[in-house]
Short mmCIF file of C-alpha atoms in Angstrom, two decimals:
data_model
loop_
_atom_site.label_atom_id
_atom_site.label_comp_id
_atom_site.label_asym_id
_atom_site.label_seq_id
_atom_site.Cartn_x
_atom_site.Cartn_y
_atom_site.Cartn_z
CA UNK A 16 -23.11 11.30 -3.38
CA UNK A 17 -23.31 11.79 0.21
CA UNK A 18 -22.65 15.32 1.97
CA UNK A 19 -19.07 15.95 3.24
CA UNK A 20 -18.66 17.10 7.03
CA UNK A 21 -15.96 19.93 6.78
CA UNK A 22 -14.32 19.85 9.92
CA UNK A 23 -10.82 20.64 11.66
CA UNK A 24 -8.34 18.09 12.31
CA UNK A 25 -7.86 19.34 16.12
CA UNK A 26 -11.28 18.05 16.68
CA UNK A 27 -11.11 14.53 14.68
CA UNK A 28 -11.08 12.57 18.05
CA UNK A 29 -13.95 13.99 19.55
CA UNK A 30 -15.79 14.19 15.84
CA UNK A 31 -17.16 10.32 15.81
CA UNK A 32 -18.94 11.09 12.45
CA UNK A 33 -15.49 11.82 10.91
CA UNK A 34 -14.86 8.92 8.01
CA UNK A 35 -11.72 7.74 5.92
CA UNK A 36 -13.46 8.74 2.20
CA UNK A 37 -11.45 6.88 0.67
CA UNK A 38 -8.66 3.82 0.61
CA UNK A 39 -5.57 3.16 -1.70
CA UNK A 40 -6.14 -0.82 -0.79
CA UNK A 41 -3.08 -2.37 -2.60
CA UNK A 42 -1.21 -3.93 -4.69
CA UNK A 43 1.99 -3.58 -2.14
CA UNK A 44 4.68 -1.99 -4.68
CA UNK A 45 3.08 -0.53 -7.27
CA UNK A 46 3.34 3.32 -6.24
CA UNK A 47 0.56 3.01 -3.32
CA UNK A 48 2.19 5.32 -1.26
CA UNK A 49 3.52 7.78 -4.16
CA UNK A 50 -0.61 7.94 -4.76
CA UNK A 51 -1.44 8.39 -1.65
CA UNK A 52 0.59 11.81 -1.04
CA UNK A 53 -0.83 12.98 -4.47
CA UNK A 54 -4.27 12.45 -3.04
CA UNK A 55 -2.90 14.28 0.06
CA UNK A 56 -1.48 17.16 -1.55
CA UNK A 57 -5.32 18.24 -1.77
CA UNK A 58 -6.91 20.94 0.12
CA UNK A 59 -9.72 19.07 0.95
CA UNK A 60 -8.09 16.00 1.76
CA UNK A 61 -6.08 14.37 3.80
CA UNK A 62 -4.13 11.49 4.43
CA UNK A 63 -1.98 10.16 6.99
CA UNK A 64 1.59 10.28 7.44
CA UNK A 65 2.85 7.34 8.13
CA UNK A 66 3.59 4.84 5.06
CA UNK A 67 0.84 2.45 5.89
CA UNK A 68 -2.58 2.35 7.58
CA UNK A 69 -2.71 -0.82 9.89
CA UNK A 70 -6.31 -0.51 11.55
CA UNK A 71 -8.09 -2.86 9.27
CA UNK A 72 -5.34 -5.75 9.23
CA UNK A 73 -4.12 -5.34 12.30
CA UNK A 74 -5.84 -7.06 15.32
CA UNK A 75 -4.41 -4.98 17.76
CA UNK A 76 -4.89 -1.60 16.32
CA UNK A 77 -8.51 -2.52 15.63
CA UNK A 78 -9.54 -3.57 19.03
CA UNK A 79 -8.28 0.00 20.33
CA UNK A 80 -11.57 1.74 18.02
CA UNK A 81 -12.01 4.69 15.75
CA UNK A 82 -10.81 6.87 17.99
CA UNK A 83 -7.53 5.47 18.70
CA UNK A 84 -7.08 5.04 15.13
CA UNK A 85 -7.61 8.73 14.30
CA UNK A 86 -5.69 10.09 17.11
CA UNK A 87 -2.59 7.30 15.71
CA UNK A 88 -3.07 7.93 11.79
CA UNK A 89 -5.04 11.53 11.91
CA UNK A 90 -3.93 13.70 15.16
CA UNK A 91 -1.07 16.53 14.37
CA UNK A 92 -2.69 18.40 11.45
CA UNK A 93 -3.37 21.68 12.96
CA UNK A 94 -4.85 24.39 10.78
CA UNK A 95 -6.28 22.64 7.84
CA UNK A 96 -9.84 22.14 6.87
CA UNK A 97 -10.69 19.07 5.40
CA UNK A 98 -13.62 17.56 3.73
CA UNK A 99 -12.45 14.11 3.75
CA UNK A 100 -9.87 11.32 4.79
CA UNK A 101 -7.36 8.99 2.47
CA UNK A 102 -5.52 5.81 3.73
CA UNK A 103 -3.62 3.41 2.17
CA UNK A 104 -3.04 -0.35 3.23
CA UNK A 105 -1.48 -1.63 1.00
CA UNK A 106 -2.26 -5.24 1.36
CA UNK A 107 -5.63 -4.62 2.71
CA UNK A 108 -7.22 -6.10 -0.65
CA UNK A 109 -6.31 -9.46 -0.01
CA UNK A 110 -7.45 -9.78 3.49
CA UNK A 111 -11.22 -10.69 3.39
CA UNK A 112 -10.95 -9.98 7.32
CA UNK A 113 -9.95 -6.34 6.28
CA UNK A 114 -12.22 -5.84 3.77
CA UNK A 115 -15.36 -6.73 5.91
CA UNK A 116 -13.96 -4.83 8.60
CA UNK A 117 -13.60 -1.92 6.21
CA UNK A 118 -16.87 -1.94 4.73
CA UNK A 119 -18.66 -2.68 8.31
CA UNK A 120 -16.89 0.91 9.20
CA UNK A 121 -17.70 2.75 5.94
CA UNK A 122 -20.37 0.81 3.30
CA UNK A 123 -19.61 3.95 0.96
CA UNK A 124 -15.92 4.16 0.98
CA UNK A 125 -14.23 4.76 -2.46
CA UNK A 126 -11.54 1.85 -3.13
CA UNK A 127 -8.51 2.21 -4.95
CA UNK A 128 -6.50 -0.68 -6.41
CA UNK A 129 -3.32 -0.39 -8.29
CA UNK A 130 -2.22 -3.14 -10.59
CA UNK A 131 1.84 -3.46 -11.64
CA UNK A 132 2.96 -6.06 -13.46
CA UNK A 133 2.64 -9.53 -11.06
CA UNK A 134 6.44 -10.65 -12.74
CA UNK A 135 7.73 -7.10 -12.09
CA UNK A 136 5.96 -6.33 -8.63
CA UNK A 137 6.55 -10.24 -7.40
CA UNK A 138 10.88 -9.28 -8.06
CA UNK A 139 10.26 -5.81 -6.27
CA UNK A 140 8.32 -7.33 -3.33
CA UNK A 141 11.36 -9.55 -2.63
CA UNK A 142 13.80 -6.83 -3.03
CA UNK A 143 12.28 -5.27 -0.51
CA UNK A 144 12.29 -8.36 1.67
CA UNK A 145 15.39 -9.91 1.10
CA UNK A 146 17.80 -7.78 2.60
CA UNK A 147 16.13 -9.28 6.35
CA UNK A 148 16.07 -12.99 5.00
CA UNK A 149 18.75 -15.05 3.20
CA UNK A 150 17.38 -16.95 0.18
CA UNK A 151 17.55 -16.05 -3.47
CA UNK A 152 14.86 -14.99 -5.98
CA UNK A 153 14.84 -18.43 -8.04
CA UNK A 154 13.39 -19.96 -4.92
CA UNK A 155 10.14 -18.07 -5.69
CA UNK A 156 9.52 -21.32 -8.48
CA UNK A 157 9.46 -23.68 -5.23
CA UNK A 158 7.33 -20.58 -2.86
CA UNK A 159 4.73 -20.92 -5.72
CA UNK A 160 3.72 -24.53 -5.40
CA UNK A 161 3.52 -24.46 -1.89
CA UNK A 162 0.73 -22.09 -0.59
CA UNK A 163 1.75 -23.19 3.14
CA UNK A 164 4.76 -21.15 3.17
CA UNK A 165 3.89 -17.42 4.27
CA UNK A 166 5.88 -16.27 1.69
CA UNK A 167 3.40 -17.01 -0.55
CA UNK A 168 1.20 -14.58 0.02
CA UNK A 169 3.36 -11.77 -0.53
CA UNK A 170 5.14 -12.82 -3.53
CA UNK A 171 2.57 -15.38 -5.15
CA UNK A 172 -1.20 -14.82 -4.30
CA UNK A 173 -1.16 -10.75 -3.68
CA UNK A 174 -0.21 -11.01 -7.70
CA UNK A 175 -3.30 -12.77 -8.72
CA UNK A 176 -5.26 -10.16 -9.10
CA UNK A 177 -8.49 -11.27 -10.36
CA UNK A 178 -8.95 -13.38 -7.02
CA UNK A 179 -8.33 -10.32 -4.92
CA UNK A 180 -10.51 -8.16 -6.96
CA UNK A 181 -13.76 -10.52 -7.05
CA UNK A 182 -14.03 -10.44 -2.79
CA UNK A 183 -13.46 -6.81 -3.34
CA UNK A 184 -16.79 -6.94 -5.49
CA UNK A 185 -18.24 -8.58 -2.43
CA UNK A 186 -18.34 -6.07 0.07
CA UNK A 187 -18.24 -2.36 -2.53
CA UNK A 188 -20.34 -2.12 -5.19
CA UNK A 189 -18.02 -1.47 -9.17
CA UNK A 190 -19.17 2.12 -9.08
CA UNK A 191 -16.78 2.34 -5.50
CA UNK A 192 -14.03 0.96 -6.68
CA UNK A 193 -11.69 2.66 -8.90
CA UNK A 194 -8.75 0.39 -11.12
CA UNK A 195 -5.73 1.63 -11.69
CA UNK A 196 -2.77 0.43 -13.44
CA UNK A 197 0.86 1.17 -12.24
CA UNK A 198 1.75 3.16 -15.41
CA UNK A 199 -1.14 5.50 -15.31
CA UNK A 200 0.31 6.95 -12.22
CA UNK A 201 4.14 6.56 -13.27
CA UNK A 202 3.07 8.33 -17.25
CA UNK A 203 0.21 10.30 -16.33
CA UNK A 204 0.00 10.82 -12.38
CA UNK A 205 -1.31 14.41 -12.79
CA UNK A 206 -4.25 13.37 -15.00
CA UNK A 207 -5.14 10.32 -13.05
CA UNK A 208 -4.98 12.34 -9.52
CA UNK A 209 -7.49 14.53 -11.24
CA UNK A 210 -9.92 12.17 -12.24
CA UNK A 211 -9.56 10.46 -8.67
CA UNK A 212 -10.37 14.41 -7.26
CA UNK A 213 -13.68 14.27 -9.38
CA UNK A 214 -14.70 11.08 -8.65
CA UNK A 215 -14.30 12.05 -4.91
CA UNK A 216 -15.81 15.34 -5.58
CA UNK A 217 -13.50 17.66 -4.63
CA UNK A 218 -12.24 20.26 -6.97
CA UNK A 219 -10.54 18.33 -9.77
CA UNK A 220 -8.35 21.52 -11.01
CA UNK A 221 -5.73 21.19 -8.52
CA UNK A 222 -2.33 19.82 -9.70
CA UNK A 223 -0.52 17.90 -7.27
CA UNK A 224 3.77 17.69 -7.35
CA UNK A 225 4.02 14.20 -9.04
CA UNK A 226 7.66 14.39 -9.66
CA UNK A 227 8.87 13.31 -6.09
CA UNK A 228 8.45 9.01 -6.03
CA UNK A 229 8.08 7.74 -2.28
CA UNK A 230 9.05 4.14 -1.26
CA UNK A 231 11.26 3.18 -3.96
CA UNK A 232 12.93 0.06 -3.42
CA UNK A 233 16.76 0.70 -3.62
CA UNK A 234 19.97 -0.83 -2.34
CA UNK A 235 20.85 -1.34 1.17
CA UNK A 236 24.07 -0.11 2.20
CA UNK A 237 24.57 -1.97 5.08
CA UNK A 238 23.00 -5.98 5.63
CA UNK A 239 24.28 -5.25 9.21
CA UNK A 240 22.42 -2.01 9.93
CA UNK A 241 19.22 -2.89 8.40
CA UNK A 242 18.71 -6.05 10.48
CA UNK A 243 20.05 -4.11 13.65
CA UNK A 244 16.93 -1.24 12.43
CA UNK A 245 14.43 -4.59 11.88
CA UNK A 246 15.24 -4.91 16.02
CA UNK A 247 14.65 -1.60 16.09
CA UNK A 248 11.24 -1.28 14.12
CA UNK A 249 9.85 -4.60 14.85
CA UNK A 250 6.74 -4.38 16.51
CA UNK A 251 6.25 -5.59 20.43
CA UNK A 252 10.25 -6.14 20.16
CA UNK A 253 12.08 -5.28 23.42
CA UNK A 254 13.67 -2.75 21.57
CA UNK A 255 10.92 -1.54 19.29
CA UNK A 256 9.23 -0.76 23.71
CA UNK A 257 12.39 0.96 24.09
CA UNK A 258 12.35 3.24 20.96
CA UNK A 259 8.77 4.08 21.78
CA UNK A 260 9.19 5.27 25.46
CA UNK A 261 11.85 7.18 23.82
CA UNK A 262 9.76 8.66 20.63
CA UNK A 263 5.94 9.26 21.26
CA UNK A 264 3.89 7.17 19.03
CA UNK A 265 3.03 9.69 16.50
CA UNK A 266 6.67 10.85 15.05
CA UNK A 267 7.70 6.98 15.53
CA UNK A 268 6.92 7.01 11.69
CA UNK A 269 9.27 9.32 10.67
CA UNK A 270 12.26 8.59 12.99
CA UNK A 271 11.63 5.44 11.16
CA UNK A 272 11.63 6.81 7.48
CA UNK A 273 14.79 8.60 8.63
CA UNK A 274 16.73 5.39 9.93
CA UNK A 275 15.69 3.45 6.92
CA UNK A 276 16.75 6.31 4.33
CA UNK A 277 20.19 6.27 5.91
CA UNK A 278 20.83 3.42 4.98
CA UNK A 279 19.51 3.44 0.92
CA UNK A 280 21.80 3.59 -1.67
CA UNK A 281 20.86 6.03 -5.37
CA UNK A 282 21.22 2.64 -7.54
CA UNK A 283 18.34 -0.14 -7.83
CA UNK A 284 18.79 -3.53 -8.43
CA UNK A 285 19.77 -5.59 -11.21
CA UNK A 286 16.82 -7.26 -13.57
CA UNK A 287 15.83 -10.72 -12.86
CA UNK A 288 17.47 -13.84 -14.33
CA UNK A 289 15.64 -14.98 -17.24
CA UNK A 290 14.72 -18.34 -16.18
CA UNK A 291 12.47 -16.85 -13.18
CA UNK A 292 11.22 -14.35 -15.42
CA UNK A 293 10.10 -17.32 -17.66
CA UNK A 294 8.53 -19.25 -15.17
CA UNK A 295 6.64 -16.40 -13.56
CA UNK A 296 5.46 -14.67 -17.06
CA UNK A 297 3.85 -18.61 -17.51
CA UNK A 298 3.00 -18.59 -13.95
CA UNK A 299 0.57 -15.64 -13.87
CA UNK A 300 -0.62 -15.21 -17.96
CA UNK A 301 -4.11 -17.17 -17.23
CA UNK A 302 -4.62 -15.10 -14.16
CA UNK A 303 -3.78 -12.08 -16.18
CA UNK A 304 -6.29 -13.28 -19.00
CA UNK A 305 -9.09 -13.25 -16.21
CA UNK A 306 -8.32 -10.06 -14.72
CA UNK A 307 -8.29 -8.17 -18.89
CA UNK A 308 -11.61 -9.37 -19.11
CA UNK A 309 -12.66 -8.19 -15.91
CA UNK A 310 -11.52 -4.51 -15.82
CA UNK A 311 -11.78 -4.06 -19.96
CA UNK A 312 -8.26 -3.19 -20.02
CA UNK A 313 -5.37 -4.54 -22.56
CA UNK A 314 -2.78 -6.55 -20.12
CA UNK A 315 -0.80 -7.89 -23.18
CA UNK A 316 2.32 -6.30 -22.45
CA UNK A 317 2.16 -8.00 -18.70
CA UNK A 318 3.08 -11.21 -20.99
CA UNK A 319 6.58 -10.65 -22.34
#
């Protein structure tokens, strides 16, 4: 394993050998960012604020450097000494773009992906989306056969797994990339956070606060506020340039958080009609089959 720079995170713009250690790299709903303030909870580690890391995906934000993308995702951390970074991108893993770009800035990064359910993670995706868009979850039978339609790679391809995790293969080596299933973390998030601490090696006795979930998808209480916040929060909107000469770049995040939260209800959503369920459960079994036999792990119970 390669030495760890200890440095202070006043200094990370003007420290160019400073490195993200490691990245949570997907799958989009399947407790990514719960994870990643686990792994943040650490002494020796730290991890950005903001819900998700752009700089690999996003043209923009990687054009401005490493240093921009420290001072964005890394700045306001005064008086802690770290050992290492954490991000999470959580559809970084199926962007081969994002994955060369990642491995061109870090060949020994440790990779994280999470695997949910595709049926269960496909309806919670959506959730999450529909409240901007108006069409109903049985259309996701006619988004499947038609790869053209960009909804397909949210709700359809980031679920086969075993496609995603092959390029993966192609740019870290197994021994970098760490597979976890959604119900380690939601059953035994302590004991998985530990293993991830000695596989990083930092000290693996700390015990993060897994109780508190982050990013659960919930009801919206108002269709009318949320698309008047997607204005808001879109980015290079008129009013997204209006919001940010108002709120400097780095607490844009959590003004953000704050507007969205206002507007959650306590109850979830109701389950899935069975037909969709049906069609999705056939849908994704072979690719489900592939991906058991690739990470030695029983996926049975991802077929009823």
């Amino acid at each position: 394993m390669r030495p760890k720079n200890i440095f202070t995170i006043t200094s990370l713009s003007k420290t160019p050998e400073a490195k993200i250690d490691i990245v949570i790299v997907g799958a989009q709903k399947s407790a990514t960012t719960s994870l990643k303030h686990y792994i943040g909870e650490h002494p020796a580690i730290l991890a950005h604020p903001q819900i998700e890391f752009a700089y690999f995906i996003d043209d923009k934000e990687y054009a401005n450097g490493v240093n921009g993308m420290l001072n964005k995702y890394f700045k306001n951390k005064n008086n802690k000494n770290v050992s290492m970074l954490a991000a999470k991108s959580a559809l970084l893993y199926v962007s081969e773009t994002g994955m060369q770009r990642l491995r061109q800035y870090n060949p020994d990064c440790k990779i994280v992906l999470i695997l949910r359910n595709p049926v269960e993670r496909t309806y919670s995706s959506y959730l999450m989306d529909m409240i901007n868009f108006n069409y109903t979850f049985p259309e996701i039978k006619k988004i499947a056969s038609d790869n053209e339609d960009l909804r397909y790679k949210i709700f359809i391809d980031s679920g086969i797994y075993a496609k995603h995790l092959h390029n993966i293969y192609k740019h870290f080596p197994k021994e970098q990339v760490k597979i976890l299933l959604y119900e380690d973390i939601q059953n035994n998030g302590v004991e998985t956070c530990q293993q991830i601490y000695k596989w990083l090696g930092v000290d693996a006795s700390f015990t993060p606060d897994v109780n508190k979930k982050y990013n659960a998808t919930k009801r919206r209480k108002s269709h009318f506020y949320t698309r008047a916040l997607r204005r808001v929060l879109t980015p290079n909107s008129m009013m997204r340039k209006v919001f940010n000469s108002v709120v400097p770049e780095h607490y844009n995040h959590k003004v953000g958080d704050m507007l969205r939260d206002l507007n959650k209800k306590d109850t979830t959503y109701e389950e899935m009609d069975p037909s969709t369920k049906k069609f999705l459960l056939d849908f994704f079994r072979p690719h489900n089959k592939e991906l058991a036999e690739m990470i030695g792990r029983d996926l049975s119970a991802w077929d009823k």
